[in-house]
C-alpha positions as a printed NumPy array, in Angstrom:
array([[ -0.184,   6.832, -42.095],
       [ -1.011,  10.287, -40.76 ],
       [ -3.203,  10.23 , -37.64 ],
       [ -6.421,  12.217, -37.46 ],
       [ -6.909,  14.675, -34.573],
       [ -9.075,  12.065, -32.829],
       [ -6.108,   9.659, -32.779],
       [ -3.931,  12.009, -30.736],
       [ -4.068,  13.377, -27.19 ],
       [ -4.374,  17.158, -27.149],
       [ -3.824,  19.853, -24.523],
       [ -6.53 ,  22.497, -24.414],
       [ -4.833,  24.96 , -22.101],
       [ -2.33 ,  27.732, -22.675],
       [  1.414,  27.047, -22.627],
       [  2.973,  28.092, -19.318],
       [  6.137,  30.125, -19.872],
       [  7.347,  31.124, -16.399],
       [  7.514,  29.834, -12.837],
       [  5.355,  32.773, -11.798],
       [  2.663,  31.705, -14.272],
       [  2.929,  28.093, -13.103],
       [  2.58 ,  29.189,  -9.477],
       [ -0.5  ,  31.197, -10.392],
       [ -1.966,  28.249, -12.326],
       [ -1.663,  25.914,  -9.337],
       [ -2.534,  28.552,  -6.698],
       [  0.836,  28.34 ,  -5.002],
       [  3.463,  30.96 ,  -4.193],
       [  6.591,  30.695,  -6.395],
       [  8.834,  30.305,  -3.336],
       [  6.755,  27.41 ,  -2.015],
       [  6.712,  25.763,  -5.436],
       [ 10.51 ,  25.973,  -5.657],
       [ 10.895,  24.661,  -2.09 ],
       [  8.72 ,  21.6  ,  -2.758],
       [ 10.221,  20.999,  -6.201],
       [ 13.728,  20.749,  -4.74 ],
       [ 12.617,  18.187,  -2.132],
       [  9.883,  16.295,  -3.993],
       [ 11.617,  12.9  ,  -4.09 ],
       [ 11.708,  12.872,  -0.281],
       [  8.005,  13.658,   0.023],
       [  6.622,  10.179,  -0.663],
       [  5.857,   7.176,   1.479],
       [  5.444,   3.576,   0.346],
       [  1.697,   2.921,   0.217],
       [  1.751,  -0.76 ,  -0.698],
       [  4.173,  -3.543,  -1.584],
       [  2.829,  -6.375,  -3.739],
       [  4.988,  -9.436,  -4.578],
       [  5.005, -10.178,  -8.315],
       [  5.143, -13.571,  -9.998],
       [  8.779, -13.033, -11.027],
       [  9.85 , -12.573,  -7.403],
       [ 10.21 ,  -8.8  ,  -7.518],
       [  8.037,  -6.375,  -5.569],
       [  5.692,  -3.764,  -7.027],
       [  5.685,  -0.645,  -4.868],
       [  3.056,   2.04 ,  -5.026],
       [  3.623,   5.43 ,  -3.468],
       [  1.547,   8.08 ,  -1.777],
       [  2.747,  11.676,  -1.759],
       [  2.864,  13.434,   1.593],
       [  0.436,  16.3  ,   2.098],
       [  2.868,  19.081,   1.179],
       [  3.414,  17.53 ,  -2.254],
       [ -0.005,  15.932,  -2.671],
       [ -1.76 ,  19.293,  -2.408],
       [  0.32 ,  20.538,  -5.347],
       [ -0.246,  17.273,  -7.238],
       [ -4.011,  17.749,  -6.966],
       [ -3.75 ,  21.21 ,  -8.492],
       [ -1.386,  20.073, -11.262],
       [ -3.979,  17.45 , -12.108],
       [ -7.052,  19.67 , -12.041],
       [ -5.489,  22.799, -13.56 ],
       [ -3.19 ,  21.213, -16.164],
       [ -3.514,  17.463, -16.715],
       [ -7.314,  17.431, -16.738],
       [ -7.145,  19.809, -19.719],
       [ -5.772,  16.993, -21.875],
       [ -8.26 ,  15.181, -24.113],
       [ -7.264,  11.557, -24.582],
       [ -8.301,   9.354, -27.517],
       [-10.566,   6.404, -26.623],
       [ -7.872,   3.782, -27.238],
       [ -6.09 ,   5.002, -24.083],
       [ -8.074,   3.497, -21.224],
       [ -5.903,   3.242, -18.121],
       [ -6.872,   5.252, -15.039],
       [ -8.624,   7.974, -17.034],
       [-12.018,   9.522, -16.319],
       [-14.773,   7.47 , -17.958],
       [-12.371,   4.663, -18.838],
       [-11.401,   1.48 , -17.041],
       [-10.542,  -2.153, -17.625],
       [-14.069,  -2.828, -18.888],
       [-13.96 ,  -0.128, -21.564],
       [-10.52 ,  -1.396, -22.551],
       [-11.864,  -4.926, -23.042],
       [-14.949,  -3.692, -24.926],
       [-12.73 ,  -2.473, -27.771],
       [-11.826,  -6.087, -28.539],
       [-15.158,  -7.906, -28.092],
       [-15.912, -10.424, -30.834],
       [-12.375, -10.501, -32.195],
       [-11.117, -13.394, -34.281],
       [ -7.647, -12.953, -32.804],
       [ -6.217, -11.033, -29.842],
       [ -2.542, -10.155, -29.408],
       [ -1.578,  -8.927, -25.932],
       [  1.776,  -7.453, -24.93 ],
       [  3.088,  -6.054, -21.652],
       [  5.576,  -3.228, -21.168],
       [  8.309,  -4.393, -18.804],
       [  8.992,  -2.342, -15.651],
       [  6.805,   0.425, -16.989],
       [  6.887,   2.932, -14.131],
       [ 10.611,   2.578, -13.282],
       [ 11.358,   2.807, -17.027],
       [  9.409,   6.059, -17.288],
       [ 12.382,   8.205, -16.4  ],
       [ 12.518,  11.87 , -15.485],
       [ 13.953,  12.492, -18.96 ],
       [ 10.79 ,  11.065, -20.558],
       [  8.538,  13.021, -18.218],
       [ 10.501,  16.179, -19.033],
       [  9.869,  15.541, -22.741],
       [  6.123,  15.437, -22.045],
       [  6.105,  18.723, -20.139],
       [  8.483,  20.459, -22.562],
       [  7.35 ,  19.189, -25.96 ],
       [  3.8  ,  17.853, -25.62 ],
       [  2.564,  20.683, -23.386],
       [  5.052,  23.166, -24.918],
       [  5.93 ,  24.675, -21.561],
       [  9.156,  26.632, -21.115],
       [ 12.32 ,  24.788, -20.085],
       [ 12.226,  26.076, -16.488],
       [  8.536,  25.235, -16.067],
       [  8.993,  21.771, -17.585],
       [ 11.919,  21.064, -15.259],
       [  9.987,  22.235, -12.198],
       [  6.994,  20.053, -13.103],
       [  9.285,  17.096, -13.781],
       [ 10.819,  17.469, -10.328],
       [  7.346,  17.643,  -8.792],
       [  5.963,  14.578, -10.618],
       [  8.891,  12.146, -10.439],
       [ 10.52 ,  10.339,  -7.546],
       [ 14.224,   9.532,  -7.735],
       [ 14.108,  10.109, -11.504],
       [ 11.18 ,   7.738, -12.073],
       [  7.428,   8.127, -12.5  ],
       [  5.991,   7.001,  -9.14 ],
       [  3.169,   4.489,  -9.4  ],
       [  0.279,   5.618,  -7.204],
       [  0.854,   9.376,  -7.38 ],
       [ -2.16 ,  11.49 ,  -8.379],
       [ -0.369,  12.895, -11.429],
       [  1.093,   9.626, -12.717],
       [ -1.88 ,   8.088, -14.62 ],
       [ -2.232,  10.931, -17.11 ],
       [  1.518,  11.201, -17.587],
       [  1.649,   7.426, -18.128],
       [ -0.893,   7.808, -20.915],
       [  1.312,  10.412, -22.615],
       [  4.615,   8.522, -22.73 ],
       [  4.11 ,   7.509, -26.387],
       [  2.594,  10.817, -27.483],
       [  5.037,  11.128, -30.39 ],
       [  4.423,   7.731, -32.022],
       [  1.291,   6.056, -30.638],
       [ -1.197,   8.091, -32.719],
       [  0.55 ,   6.999, -35.928],
       [  0.517,   3.368, -34.809],
       [ -3.181,   3.536, -33.988],
       [ -3.976,   5.164, -37.338],
       [ -1.965,   2.537, -39.205],
       [ -3.678,  -0.312, -37.384],
       [ -7.114,   1.238, -37.914],
       [ -6.472,   1.499, -41.659],
       [ -5.609,  -2.218, -41.654],
       [ -8.753,  -3.194, -39.727],
       [ -6.867,  -3.791, -36.479],
       [ -8.244,  -2.521, -33.15 ],
       [ -5.701,  -1.147, -30.673],
       [ -5.799,  -0.155, -27.016],
       [ -3.419,   0.53 , -24.156],
       [ -4.317,   0.154, -20.494],
       [ -1.245,   1.78 , -18.894],
       [  1.35 ,  -0.975, -19.553],
       [ -0.962,  -3.526, -21.211],
       [ -1.024,  -3.185, -25.007],
       [ -3.615,  -5.092, -27.04 ],
       [ -4.255,  -5.409, -30.776],
       [ -7.089,  -7.463, -32.247],
       [ -8.824,  -8.167, -35.525],
       [-12.435,  -9.094, -36.184],
       [-11.285, -11.229, -39.127],
       [ -8.564, -13.911, -39.299],
       [ -5.115, -12.626, -40.259],
       [ -2.096, -14.285, -41.82 ],
       [  1.003, -15.333, -39.855],
       [  2.891, -12.573, -41.697],
       [  0.374,  -9.982, -40.509],
       [  0.615, -11.241, -36.919],
       [  4.386, -10.816, -37.055],
       [  4.013,  -7.292, -38.45 ],
       [  1.593,  -6.292, -35.669],
       [  3.866,  -7.613, -32.923],
       [  6.915,  -5.953, -34.502],
       [  5.051,  -2.628, -34.705],
       [  4.102,  -2.788, -31.01 ],
       [  7.649,  -3.707, -29.979],
       [  8.934,  -0.88 , -32.164],
       [  6.657,   1.599, -30.375],
       [  8.071,   0.502, -27.032],
       [ 11.719,   0.481, -28.059],
       [ 11.635,   3.871, -29.784],
       [ 10.621,   5.36 , -26.439],
       [ 13.144,   3.384, -24.403],
       [ 10.871,   0.606, -23.107],
       [ 11.211,  -3.154, -23.405],
       [  8.432,  -5.714, -23.893],
       [  7.934,  -8.304, -21.182],
       [  8.102, -11.197, -23.622],
       [  6.947, -13.836, -21.153],
       [  3.621, -11.979, -20.927],
       [  3.093, -12.169, -24.709],
       [ -0.254, -13.792, -25.557],
       [ -1.862, -14.658, -28.87 ],
       [ -5.351, -16.167, -28.724],
       [ -8.002, -16.917, -31.325],
       [-11.788, -17.147, -31.082],
       [-11.508, -20.936, -30.767],
       [ -9.96 , -20.328, -27.328],
       [-10.968, -18.209, -24.381],
       [ -9.668, -14.72 , -25.12 ],
       [ -9.079, -12.297, -22.253],
       [ -8.191,  -8.61 , -22.208],
       [ -7.311,  -6.971, -18.871],
       [ -8.594, -10.137, -17.109],
       [-12.008, -10.056, -18.852],
       [-13.408, -12.478, -21.413],
       [-13.994, -10.872, -24.821],
       [-15.123, -13.752, -27.047],
       [-18.771, -12.689, -27.427],
       [-19.431, -10.143, -24.698],
       [-17.293,  -8.657, -21.945],
       [-17.47 , -10.914, -18.914],
       [-15.661, -12.062, -15.801],
       [-14.041, -15.512, -16.24 ],
       [-16.041, -18.328, -14.681],
       [-13.213, -19.15 , -12.243],
       [-13.408, -15.667, -10.733],
       [-17.205, -15.803, -10.615],
       [-16.915, -19.1  ,  -8.751],
       [-14.529, -17.498,  -6.242],
       [-17.009, -14.678,  -5.634],
       [-19.819, -17.171,  -4.955],
       [-17.486, -19.055,  -2.6  ],
       [-16.687, -15.805,  -0.756],
       [-20.407, -15.19 ,  -0.166],
       [-20.822, -18.771,   1.069],
       [-17.836, -18.381,   3.414],
       [-19.252, -15.152,   4.845],
       [-22.593, -16.875,   5.471],
       [-20.712, -19.578,   7.358],
       [-18.866, -17.036,   9.492],
       [-22.131, -15.339,  10.453],
       [-23.803, -18.65 ,  11.287],
       [-20.881, -19.837,  13.424],
       [-20.611, -16.503,  15.255],
       [-16.845, -16.267,  14.777],
       [-16.084, -13.386,  17.131],
       [-12.431, -13.034,  16.068],
       [-13.454, -12.051,  12.533],
       [-14.421,  -8.468,  11.679],
       [-17.668,  -9.367,   9.933],
       [-18.446,  -5.844,   8.775],
       [-15.049,  -5.616,   7.088],
       [-15.503,  -9.042,   5.488],
       [-18.953,  -7.986,   4.334],
       [-17.581,  -4.811,   2.717],
       [-14.917,  -6.768,   0.834],
       [-17.354,  -9.403,  -0.433],
       [-20.034,  -6.825,  -1.284],
       [-17.481,  -4.929,  -3.373],
       [-16.745,  -8.068,  -5.375],
       [-20.447,  -8.749,  -5.866],
       [-21.053,  -5.168,  -7.004],
       [-18.278,  -5.491,  -9.567],
       [-19.791,  -8.785, -10.728],
       [-23.036,  -6.888, -11.286],
       [-21.374,  -4.709, -13.93 ],
       [-20.978,  -7.778, -16.121],
       [-23.41 , -10.427, -14.857],
       [-26.373,  -8.64 , -13.221],
       [-28.48 , -11.78 , -12.801],
       [-25.804, -13.633, -10.836],
       [-25.063, -10.549,  -8.771],
       [-28.732, -10.009,  -7.898],
       [-28.972, -13.451,  -6.29 ],
       [-25.771, -12.919,  -4.313],
       [-26.9  ,  -9.466,  -3.145],
       [-30.083, -11.006,  -1.772],
       [-28.017, -13.515,   0.188],
       [-25.809, -10.733,   1.545],
       [-28.824,  -8.632,   2.514],
       [-30.199, -11.573,   4.492],
       [-27.087, -11.479,   6.7  ],
       [-28.161,  -8.042,   8.032],
       [-24.582,  -6.778,   8.333],
       [-24.787,  -3.484,   6.444]])
């Protein structure tokens, strides 16, 4: 199945053929670009460490100013010139976990897969392929950009340039997969490392197997492995979730999370009433208000009531 232009990401800028042209594109002297490129892996700090369910730690990184300034310009002058198809929803302008879930609302069946160790598995070799063959930059430019946008030969989670590169890792094969699924009446989306396929009508066990095999094939052809323990297959008779949101009839936050948000408001009210001086109430208010505001994107009536209770605390 040949993909249509709308199925494929496309770069709308000119190919960059020399380091001098790259330096001009990102408003940086060639000597400075070379200096930073040679040292880029050392120009990050760990921003956050989050323990994962499997006992490992997810680390996100923040580039130091010398590198971050160049990252910002690579993003605005090069990466922002890429048009992405709507089935790619992770960390892109105008897209988020809600728009990802909306693709699958009202499905009869949802199949969800997870790409294992996505960022560490996105090697410098794969990033080089993007710069060299998707963007069609010269070999020296592609290598320089690879050095600037990887850390210790991996795509660093948290870097300004990483989201758009993450959405391009399957640029060779993902458009064909999407086109094939679309022709078969199957909806497809990818939210960074979360891959989802769904159908508005029931499908046979054979078809389910074919869909899963096609997704695993996409991953393996590009050197990734599925995280099989995260595999999920749900039907409309069950609660179906996509990127943590319910998708059975409309996109919504699961009732357990809504209950936790209500409990957080109640707890904050208790802290204010008791006058707990050791608690930073303004910080607590900001955290809870953020959760209530997010609730309002999906359940405005519930959020309105909670906002009124927060306003009564007179903490803003």
